[in-house]
Short mmCIF file of C-alpha atoms (C1' of nucleotides) in Angstrom, two decimals:
data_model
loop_
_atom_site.label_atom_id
_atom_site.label_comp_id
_atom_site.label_asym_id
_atom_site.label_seq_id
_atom_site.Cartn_x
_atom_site.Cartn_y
_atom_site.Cartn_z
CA UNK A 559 60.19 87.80 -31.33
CA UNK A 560 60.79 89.07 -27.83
CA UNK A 561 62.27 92.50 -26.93
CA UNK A 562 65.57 93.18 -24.74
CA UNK A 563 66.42 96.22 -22.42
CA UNK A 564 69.60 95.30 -20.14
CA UNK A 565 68.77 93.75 -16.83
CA UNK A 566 65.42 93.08 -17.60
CA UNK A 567 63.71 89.77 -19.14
CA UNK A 568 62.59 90.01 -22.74
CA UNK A 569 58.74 90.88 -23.03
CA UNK A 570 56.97 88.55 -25.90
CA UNK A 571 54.43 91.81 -26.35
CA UNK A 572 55.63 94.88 -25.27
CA UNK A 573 53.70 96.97 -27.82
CA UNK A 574 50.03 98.12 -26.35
CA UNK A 575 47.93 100.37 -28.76
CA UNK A 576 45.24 102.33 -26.94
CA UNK A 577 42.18 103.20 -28.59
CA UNK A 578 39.10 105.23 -27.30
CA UNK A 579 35.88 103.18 -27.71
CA UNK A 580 33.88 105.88 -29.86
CA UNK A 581 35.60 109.40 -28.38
CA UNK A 582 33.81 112.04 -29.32
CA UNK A 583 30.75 110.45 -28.96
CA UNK A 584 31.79 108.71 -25.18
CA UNK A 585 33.03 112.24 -23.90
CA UNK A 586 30.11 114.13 -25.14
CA UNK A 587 27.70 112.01 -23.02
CA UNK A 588 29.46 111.16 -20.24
CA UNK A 589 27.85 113.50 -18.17
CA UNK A 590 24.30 112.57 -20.04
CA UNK A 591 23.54 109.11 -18.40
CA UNK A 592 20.36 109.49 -19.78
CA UNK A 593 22.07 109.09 -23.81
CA UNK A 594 23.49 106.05 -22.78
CA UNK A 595 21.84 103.50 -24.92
CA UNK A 596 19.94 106.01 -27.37
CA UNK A 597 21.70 106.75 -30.67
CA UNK A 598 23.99 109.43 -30.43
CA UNK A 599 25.75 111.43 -33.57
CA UNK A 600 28.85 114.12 -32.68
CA UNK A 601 29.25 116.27 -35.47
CA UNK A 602 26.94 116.51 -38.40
CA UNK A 603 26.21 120.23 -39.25
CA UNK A 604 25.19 121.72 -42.17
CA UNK A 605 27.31 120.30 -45.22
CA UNK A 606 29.41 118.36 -42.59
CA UNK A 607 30.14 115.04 -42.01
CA UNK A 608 29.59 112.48 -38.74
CA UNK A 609 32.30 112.82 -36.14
CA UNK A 610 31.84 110.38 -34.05
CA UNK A 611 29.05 108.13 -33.47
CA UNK A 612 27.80 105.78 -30.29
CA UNK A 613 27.18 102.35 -30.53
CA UNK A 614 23.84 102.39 -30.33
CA UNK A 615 23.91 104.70 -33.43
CA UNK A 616 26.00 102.05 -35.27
CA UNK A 617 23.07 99.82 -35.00
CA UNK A 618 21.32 101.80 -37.86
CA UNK A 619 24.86 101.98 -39.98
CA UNK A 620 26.49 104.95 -39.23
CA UNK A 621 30.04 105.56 -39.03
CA UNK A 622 32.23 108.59 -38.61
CA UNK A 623 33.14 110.22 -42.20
CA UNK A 624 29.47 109.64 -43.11
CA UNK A 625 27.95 112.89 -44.85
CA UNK A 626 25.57 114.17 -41.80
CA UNK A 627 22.88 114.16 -44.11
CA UNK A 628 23.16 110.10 -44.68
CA UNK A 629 22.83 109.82 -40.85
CA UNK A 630 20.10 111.42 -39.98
CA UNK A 631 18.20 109.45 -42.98
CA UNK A 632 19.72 105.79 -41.59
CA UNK A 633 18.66 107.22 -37.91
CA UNK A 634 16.35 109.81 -37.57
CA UNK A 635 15.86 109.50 -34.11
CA UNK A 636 19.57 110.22 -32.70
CA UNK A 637 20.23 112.91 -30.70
CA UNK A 638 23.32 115.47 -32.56
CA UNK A 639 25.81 116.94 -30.28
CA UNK A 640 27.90 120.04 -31.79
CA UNK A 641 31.32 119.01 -31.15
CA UNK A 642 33.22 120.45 -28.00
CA UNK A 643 36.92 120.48 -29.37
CA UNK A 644 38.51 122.23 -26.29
CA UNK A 645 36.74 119.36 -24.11
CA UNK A 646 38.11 116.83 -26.59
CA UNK A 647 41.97 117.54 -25.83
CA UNK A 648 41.47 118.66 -22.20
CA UNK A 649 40.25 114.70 -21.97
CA UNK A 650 42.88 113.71 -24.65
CA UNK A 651 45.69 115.43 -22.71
CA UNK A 652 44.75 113.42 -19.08
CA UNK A 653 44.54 110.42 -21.63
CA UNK A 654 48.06 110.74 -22.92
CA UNK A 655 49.61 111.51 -18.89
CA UNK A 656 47.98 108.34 -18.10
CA UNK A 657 49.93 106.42 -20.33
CA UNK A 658 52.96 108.72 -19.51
CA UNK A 659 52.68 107.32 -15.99
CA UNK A 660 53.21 103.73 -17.10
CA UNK A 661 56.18 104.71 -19.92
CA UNK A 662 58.02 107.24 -21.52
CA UNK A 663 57.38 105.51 -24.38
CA UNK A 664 54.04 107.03 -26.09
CA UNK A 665 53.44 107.56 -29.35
CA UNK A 666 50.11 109.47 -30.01
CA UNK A 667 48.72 108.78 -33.26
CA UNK A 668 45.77 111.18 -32.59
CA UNK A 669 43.40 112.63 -29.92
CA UNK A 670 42.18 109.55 -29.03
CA UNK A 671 44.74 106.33 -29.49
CA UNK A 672 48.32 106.06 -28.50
CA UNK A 673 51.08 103.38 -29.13
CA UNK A 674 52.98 102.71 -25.56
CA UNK A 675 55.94 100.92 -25.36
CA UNK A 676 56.06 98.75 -22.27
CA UNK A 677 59.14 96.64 -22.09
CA UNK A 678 60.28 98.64 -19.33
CA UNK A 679 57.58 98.40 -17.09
CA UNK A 680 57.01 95.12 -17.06
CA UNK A 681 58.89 94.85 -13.21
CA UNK A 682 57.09 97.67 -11.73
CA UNK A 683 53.76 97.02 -13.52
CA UNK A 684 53.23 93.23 -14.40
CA UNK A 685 53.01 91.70 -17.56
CA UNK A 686 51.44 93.68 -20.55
CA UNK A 687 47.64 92.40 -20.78
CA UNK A 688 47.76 92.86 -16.84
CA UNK A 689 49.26 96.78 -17.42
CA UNK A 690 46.67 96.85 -20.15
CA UNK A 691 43.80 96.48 -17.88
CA UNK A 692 45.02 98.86 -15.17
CA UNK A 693 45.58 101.28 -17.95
CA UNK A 694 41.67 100.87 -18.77
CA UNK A 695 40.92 100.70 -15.36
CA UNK A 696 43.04 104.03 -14.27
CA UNK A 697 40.69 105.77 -17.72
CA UNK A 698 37.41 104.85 -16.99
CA UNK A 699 37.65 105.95 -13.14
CA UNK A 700 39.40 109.09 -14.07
CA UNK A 701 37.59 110.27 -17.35
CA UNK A 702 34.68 107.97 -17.25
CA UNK A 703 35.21 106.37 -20.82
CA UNK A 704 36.04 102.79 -22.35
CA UNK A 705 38.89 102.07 -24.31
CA UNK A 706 40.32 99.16 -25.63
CA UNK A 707 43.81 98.02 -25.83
CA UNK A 708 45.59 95.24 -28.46
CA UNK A 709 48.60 94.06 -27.29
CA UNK A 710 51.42 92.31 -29.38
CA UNK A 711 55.09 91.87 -30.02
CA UNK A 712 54.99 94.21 -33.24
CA UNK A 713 52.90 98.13 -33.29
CA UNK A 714 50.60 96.82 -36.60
CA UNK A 715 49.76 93.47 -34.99
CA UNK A 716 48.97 95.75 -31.96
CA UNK A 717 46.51 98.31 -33.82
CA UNK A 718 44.97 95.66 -35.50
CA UNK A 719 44.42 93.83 -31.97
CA UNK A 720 42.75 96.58 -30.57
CA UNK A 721 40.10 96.61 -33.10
CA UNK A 722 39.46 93.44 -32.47
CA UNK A 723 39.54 94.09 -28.94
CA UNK A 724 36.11 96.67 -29.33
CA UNK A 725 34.52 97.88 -27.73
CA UNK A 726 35.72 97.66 -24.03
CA UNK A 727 38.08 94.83 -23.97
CA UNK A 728 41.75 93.59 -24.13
CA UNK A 729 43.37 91.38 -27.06
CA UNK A 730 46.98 90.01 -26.76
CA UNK A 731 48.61 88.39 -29.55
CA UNK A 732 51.38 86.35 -28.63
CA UNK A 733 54.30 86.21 -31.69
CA UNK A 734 53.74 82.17 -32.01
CA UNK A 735 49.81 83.28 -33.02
CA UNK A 736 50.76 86.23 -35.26
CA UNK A 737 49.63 84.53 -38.69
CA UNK A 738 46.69 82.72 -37.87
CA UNK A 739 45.07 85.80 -36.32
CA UNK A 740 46.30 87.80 -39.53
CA UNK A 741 45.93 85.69 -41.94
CA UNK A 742 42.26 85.35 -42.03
CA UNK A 743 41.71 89.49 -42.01
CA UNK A 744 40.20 91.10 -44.76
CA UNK A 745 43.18 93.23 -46.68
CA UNK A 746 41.18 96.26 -45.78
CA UNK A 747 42.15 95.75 -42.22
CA UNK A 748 45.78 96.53 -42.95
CA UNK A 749 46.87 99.95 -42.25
CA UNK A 750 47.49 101.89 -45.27
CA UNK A 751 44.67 99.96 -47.49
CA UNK A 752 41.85 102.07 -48.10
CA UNK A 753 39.37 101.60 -51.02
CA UNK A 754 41.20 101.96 -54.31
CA UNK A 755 43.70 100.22 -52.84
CA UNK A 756 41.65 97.56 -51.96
CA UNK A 757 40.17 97.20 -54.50
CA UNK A 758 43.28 96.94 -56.68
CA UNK A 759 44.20 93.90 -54.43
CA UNK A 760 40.54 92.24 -55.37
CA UNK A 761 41.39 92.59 -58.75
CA UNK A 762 44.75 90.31 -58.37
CA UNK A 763 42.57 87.83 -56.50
CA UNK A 764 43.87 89.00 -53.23
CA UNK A 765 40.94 88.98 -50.28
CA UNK A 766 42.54 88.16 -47.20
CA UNK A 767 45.40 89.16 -45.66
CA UNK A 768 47.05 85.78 -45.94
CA UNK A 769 46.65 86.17 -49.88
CA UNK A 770 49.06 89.21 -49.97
CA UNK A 771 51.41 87.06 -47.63
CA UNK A 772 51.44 84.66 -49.95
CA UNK A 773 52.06 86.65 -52.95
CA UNK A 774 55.64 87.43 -54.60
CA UNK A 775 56.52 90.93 -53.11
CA UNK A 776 57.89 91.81 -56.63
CA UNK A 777 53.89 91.41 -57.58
CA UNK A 778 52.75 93.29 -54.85
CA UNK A 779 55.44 96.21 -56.10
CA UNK A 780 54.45 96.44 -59.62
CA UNK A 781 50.67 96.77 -58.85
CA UNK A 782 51.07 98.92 -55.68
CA UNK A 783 54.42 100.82 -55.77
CA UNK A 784 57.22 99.90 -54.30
CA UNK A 785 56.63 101.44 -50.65
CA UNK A 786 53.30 99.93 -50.72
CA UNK A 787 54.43 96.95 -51.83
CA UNK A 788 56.69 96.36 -49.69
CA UNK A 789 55.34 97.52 -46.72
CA UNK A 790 52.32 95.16 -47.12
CA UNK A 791 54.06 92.53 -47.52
CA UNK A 792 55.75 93.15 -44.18
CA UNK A 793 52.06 93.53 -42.43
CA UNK A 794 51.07 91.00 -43.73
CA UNK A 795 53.53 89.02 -42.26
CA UNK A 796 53.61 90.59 -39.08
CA UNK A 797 57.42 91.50 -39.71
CA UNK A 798 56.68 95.10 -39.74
CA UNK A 799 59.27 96.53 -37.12
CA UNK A 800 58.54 100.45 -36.82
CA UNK A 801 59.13 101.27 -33.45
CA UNK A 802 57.47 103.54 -30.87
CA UNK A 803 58.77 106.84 -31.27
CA UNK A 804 57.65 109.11 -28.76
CA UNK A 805 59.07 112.16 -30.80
CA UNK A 806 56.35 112.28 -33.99
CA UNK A 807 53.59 110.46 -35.64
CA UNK A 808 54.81 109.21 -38.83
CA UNK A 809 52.21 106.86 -41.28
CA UNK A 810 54.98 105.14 -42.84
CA UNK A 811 58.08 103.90 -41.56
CA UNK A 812 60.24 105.15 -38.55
CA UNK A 813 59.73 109.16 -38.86
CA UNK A 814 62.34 110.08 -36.39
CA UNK A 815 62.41 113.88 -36.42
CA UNK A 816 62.01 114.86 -40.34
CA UNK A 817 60.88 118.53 -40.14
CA UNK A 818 59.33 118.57 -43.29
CA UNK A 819 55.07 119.10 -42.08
CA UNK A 820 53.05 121.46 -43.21
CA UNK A 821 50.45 124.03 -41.60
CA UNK A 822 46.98 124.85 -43.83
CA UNK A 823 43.35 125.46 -43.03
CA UNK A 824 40.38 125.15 -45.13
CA UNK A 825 36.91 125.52 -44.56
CA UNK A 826 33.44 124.74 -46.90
CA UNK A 827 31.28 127.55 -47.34
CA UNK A 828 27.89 127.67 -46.36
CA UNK A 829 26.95 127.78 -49.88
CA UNK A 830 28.77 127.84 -53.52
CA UNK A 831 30.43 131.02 -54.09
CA UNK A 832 31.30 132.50 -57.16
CA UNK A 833 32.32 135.89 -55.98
CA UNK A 834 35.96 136.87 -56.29
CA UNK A 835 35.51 139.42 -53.50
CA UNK A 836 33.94 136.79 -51.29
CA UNK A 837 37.00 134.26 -52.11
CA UNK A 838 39.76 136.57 -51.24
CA UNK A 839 38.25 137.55 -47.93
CA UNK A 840 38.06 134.09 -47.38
CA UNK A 841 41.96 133.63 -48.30
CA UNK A 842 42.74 136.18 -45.61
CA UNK A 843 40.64 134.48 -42.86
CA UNK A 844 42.58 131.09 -43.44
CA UNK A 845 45.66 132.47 -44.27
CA UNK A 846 45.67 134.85 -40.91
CA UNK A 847 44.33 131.35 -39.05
CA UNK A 848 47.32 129.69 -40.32
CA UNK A 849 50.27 132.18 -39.64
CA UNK A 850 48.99 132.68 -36.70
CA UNK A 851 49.57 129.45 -35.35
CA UNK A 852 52.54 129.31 -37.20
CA UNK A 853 53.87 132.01 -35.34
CA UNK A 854 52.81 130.32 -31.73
CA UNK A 855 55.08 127.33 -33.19
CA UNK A 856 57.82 129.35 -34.00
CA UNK A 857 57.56 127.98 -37.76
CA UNK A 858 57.74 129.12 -41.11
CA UNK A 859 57.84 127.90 -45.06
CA UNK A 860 58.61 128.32 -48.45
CA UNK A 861 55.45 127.00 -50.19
CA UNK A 862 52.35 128.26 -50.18
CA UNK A 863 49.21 125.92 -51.58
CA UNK A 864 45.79 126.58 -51.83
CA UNK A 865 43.20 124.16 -52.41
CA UNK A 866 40.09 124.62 -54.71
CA UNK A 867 37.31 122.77 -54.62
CA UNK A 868 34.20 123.10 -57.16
CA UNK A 869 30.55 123.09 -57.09
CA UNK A 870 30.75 119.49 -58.07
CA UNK A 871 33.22 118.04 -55.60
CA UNK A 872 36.66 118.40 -58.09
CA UNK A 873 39.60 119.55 -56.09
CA UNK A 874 42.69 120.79 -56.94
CA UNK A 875 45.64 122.02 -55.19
CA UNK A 876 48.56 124.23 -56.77
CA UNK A 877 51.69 125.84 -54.78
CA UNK A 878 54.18 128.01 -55.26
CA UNK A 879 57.70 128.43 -53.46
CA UNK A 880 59.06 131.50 -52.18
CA UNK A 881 62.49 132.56 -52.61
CA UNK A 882 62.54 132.96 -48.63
CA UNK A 883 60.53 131.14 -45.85
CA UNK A 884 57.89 133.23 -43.78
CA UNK A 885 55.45 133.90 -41.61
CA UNK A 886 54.32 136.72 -42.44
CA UNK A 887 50.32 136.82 -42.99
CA UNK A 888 50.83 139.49 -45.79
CA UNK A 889 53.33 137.93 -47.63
CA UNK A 890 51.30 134.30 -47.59
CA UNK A 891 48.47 135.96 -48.60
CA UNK A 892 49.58 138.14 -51.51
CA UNK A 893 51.13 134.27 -52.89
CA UNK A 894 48.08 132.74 -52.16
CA UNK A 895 45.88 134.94 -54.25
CA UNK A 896 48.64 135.32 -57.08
CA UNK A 897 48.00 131.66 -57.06
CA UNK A 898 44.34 132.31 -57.29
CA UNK A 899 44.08 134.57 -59.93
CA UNK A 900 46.75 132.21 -61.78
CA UNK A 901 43.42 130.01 -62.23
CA UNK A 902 41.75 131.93 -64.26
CA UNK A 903 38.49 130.74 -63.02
CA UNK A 904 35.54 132.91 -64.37
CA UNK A 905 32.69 133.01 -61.50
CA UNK A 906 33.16 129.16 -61.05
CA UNK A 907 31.18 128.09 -58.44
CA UNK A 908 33.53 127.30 -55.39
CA UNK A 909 32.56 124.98 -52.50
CA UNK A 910 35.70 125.40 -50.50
CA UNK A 911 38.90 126.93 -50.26
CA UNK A 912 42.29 126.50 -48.34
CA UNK A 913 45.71 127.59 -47.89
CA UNK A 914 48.46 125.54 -46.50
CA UNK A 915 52.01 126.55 -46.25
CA UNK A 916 54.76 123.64 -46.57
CA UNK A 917 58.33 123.14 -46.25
CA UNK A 918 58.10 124.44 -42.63
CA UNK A 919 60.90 125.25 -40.48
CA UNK A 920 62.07 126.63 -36.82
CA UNK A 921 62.08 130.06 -37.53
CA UNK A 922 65.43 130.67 -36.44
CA UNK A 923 66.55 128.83 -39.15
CA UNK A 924 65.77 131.54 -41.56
CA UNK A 925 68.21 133.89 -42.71
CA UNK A 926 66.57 137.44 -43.44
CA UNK A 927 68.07 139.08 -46.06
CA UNK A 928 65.68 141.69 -46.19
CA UNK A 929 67.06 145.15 -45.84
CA UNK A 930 65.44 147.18 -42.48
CA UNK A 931 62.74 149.32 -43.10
CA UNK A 932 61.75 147.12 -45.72
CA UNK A 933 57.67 146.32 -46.14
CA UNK A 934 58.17 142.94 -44.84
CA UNK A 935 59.24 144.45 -41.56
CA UNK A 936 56.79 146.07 -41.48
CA UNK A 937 54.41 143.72 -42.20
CA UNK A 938 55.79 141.41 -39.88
CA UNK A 939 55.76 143.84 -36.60
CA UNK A 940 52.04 144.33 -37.16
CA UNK A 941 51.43 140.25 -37.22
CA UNK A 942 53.47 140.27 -33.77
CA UNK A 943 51.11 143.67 -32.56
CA UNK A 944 47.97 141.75 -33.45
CA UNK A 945 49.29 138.38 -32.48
CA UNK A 946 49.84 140.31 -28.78
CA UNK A 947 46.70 141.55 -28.86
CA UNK A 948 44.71 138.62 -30.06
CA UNK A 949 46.48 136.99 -26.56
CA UNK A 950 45.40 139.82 -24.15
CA UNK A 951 41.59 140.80 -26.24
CA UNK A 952 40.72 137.52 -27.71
CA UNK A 953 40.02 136.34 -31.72
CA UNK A 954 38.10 138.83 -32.08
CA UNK A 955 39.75 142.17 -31.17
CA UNK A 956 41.90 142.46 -34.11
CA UNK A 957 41.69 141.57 -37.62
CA UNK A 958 42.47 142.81 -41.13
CA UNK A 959 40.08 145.88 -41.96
CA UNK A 960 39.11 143.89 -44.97
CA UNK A 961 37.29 141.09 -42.66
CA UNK A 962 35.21 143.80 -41.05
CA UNK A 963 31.77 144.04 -40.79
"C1'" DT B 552 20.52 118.90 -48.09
"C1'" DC B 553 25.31 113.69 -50.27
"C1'" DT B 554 30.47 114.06 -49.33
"C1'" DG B 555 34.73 118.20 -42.84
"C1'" DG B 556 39.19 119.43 -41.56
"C1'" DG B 557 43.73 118.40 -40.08
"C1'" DG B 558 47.45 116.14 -41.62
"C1'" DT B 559 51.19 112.53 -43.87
"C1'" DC B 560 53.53 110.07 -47.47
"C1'" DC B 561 54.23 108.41 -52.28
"C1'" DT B 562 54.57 108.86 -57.29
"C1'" DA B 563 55.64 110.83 -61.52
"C1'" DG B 564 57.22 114.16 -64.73
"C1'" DG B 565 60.00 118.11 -65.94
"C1'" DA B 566 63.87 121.24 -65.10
"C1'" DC B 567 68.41 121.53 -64.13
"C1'" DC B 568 73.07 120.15 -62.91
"C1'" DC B 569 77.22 117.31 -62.98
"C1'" DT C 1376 70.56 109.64 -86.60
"C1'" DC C 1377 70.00 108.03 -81.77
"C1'" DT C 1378 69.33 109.00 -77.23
"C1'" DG C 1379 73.73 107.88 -70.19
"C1'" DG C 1380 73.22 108.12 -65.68
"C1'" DG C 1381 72.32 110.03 -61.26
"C1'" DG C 1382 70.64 113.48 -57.87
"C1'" DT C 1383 67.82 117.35 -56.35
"C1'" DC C 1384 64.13 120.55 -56.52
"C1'" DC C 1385 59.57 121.73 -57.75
"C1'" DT C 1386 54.77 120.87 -58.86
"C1'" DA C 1387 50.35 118.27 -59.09
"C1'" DG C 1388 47.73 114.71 -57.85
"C1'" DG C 1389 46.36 110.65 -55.33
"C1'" DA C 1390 45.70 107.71 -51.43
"C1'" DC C 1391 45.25 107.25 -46.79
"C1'" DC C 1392 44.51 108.07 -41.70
"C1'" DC C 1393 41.86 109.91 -37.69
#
DNA sequence: TCTGGGGTCCTAGGACCC
DNA sequence: TCTGGGGTCCTAGGACCC
């Protein structure tokens, strides 16, 4: 397949995908020359998880998503770095202008890998693998880190290249070598198969990638779905044709503006809690977390979900929808906990809690029908008082009285 | 002292409407 | 005395990704 812009030659691979060799972990020491090849772990506190871990680390088996506690047991000797998140998308943000200077055409999946589009700077810039390597080049003088780039005709073929290409390095994937490099993969590889589905795949006798290409995409439907099905199919075939979209990050399919997302926090508590007093405060904090940035992005919704998770890991989620869409911490909160108490739950122990609000939209889009000098005015001139305050004093100059003390 | 936090999308069932 | 069909909205849960 080659790609056509007017008065320019087609480009076999236009597609890079940029990946970060090990982010977290690469930013945090590279200012520490002396953690260079000892095992280093990013995250990892108390009843957390790994971050982000260096190569060296993933000598002894650990990965990010790993429970902290597993770590430190497969590597007792790594040095743990609290994570720096302000650091992380200072470095993210000169990341992203970096590939801004080559094309318009970005698509960030996430802090720390970008699809770029690079059909049209094939003139200025030189072929693909050869704007690859200046792109590498242009990071690791500027930001001191590695990354590594696949390149390819198609933006799955690309992703999948890059992981290859790790740590460090460049792989290009011309169309005419699609299938044999595919073919061979495990399914797992393929974007969108984690471990259940997986291991529904195994159980049909599919391994490798080139099995699912070979199977009848009607099978593939009536074990997986039919978006699933379907979809895999297509990766597996390298016919997948989602382009870059420098608007959103969709998983599936060509996004393209749909302004249906969601907002939430949620957060694990130090220990089980089985106090309703201690629950609700906790609503507040997330709730007030989460309208608060919905304000800053002029957003609000409809739904309001909370998550609850139990002592032993069970999670559910349950949501309500408003009549009207806010923002309005007050109004958020007061569903949230009528969602709560809905539960029923009797001093259950509680490991975590969260509150999400879906359905967003731009706030102009909602129509107020509420009548002036209503409560909800009122409640919503105090979110703006704090929310000015909060910019001039900082977090913690004003909060509800009940997360005093 | 196992198992974070931020999201997205898909599915399936029920309600409701035409 | 046998059961239509969509389509949309809402809810809950599941799977997945980084």
């Amino acid at each position: 397949m080659t790609a056509r812009v007017q008065g320019q030659e087609p480009v076999a691979t236009p597609i890079l995908h940029v990946d970060m060799d090990a982010f977290y972990a690469s930013v945090a020491t590279r200012d520490r020359p002396d953690l260079a090849d000892v095992p280093v772990i990013v995250g990892g506190g108390h009843r957390g998880v790994v971050l982000s871990a260096n190569y060296p680390a993933r000598v002894y088996g650990v990965r990010s998503g790993m429970p902290s506690t597993r770590a430190r047991r497969l590597c007792p000797d790594a040095v743990v770095i609290a994570p720096d998140h302000d650091e992380f998308s200072v470095v993210s943000s000169a990341v992203m202008e970096v590939f801004r200077r080559v094309t318009p055409l970005v698509e960030a999946l996430s802090m720390d890998e970008a699809f770029l589009d690079v059909r049209g700077a094939v003139r200025r810039l030189g072929p693909p693998a050869v704007i690859a390597e200046q792109v590498r080049a242009v990071i690791h003088d500027e930001q001191r880190i590695t990354c590594s780039v696949g390149v390819a005709a198609t933006v799955s073929v690309a992703k999948l290249a890059s992981k290859r290409a790790k740590p460090d390095g460049v792989v290009v994937v011309p169309p005419e070598r699609v299938t044999t490099f595919l073919h061979p993969l495990d399914v797992g590889e393929l974007y969108g198969v984690g471990e259940k589905t997986r291991a529904s795949l195994h159980r049909l006798g599919l391994v490798t990638v080139g099995d699912v290409a070979h199977t009848p995409v009607g099978t593939l439907r009536r074990a997986l779905g039919d978006a699933l099905g379907t979809h895999l199919h297509e990766l597996a075939w390298g016919t997948d044709r989602r382009e870059v979209s420098p608007g959103r990050s969709g998983v599936f399919g060509n996004g393209g503006g749909d302004p249906e997302r969601s907002m939430g926090a949620q957060e694990t508590f130090s220990r089980d809690v089985d106090d309703r007093e201690v629950v609700l405060r906790e609503l507040l904090r997330l709730t007030s977390r989460v309208t608060t940035r919905m304000r800053v992005a002029g957003v609000a919704g409809r739904t309001v979900a909370i998550t609850v998770r139990f002592a032993d890991f069970t999670t559910i989620t349950r949501s309500r929808t408003l009549s009207e869409a806010t923002d309005v911490t007050q109004e958020v909160y007061r569903a949230a906990v009528g969602i709560y108490d809905a539960l029923g739950l009797q001093r259950a122990r509680l490991r975590l809690v969260g509150v999400r609000v879906e359905n967003l939209l731009p706030r102009e889009q909602v129509h107020h029908q509420h009548l002036l000098g209503e409560r909800e005015h009122g409640w919503s001139e105090a979110d703006r008082a704090m929310d000015r305050a909060t910019r001039r004093f900082g977090d913690a100059a004003v909060r509800p009285a009940s997360l005093l003390g």
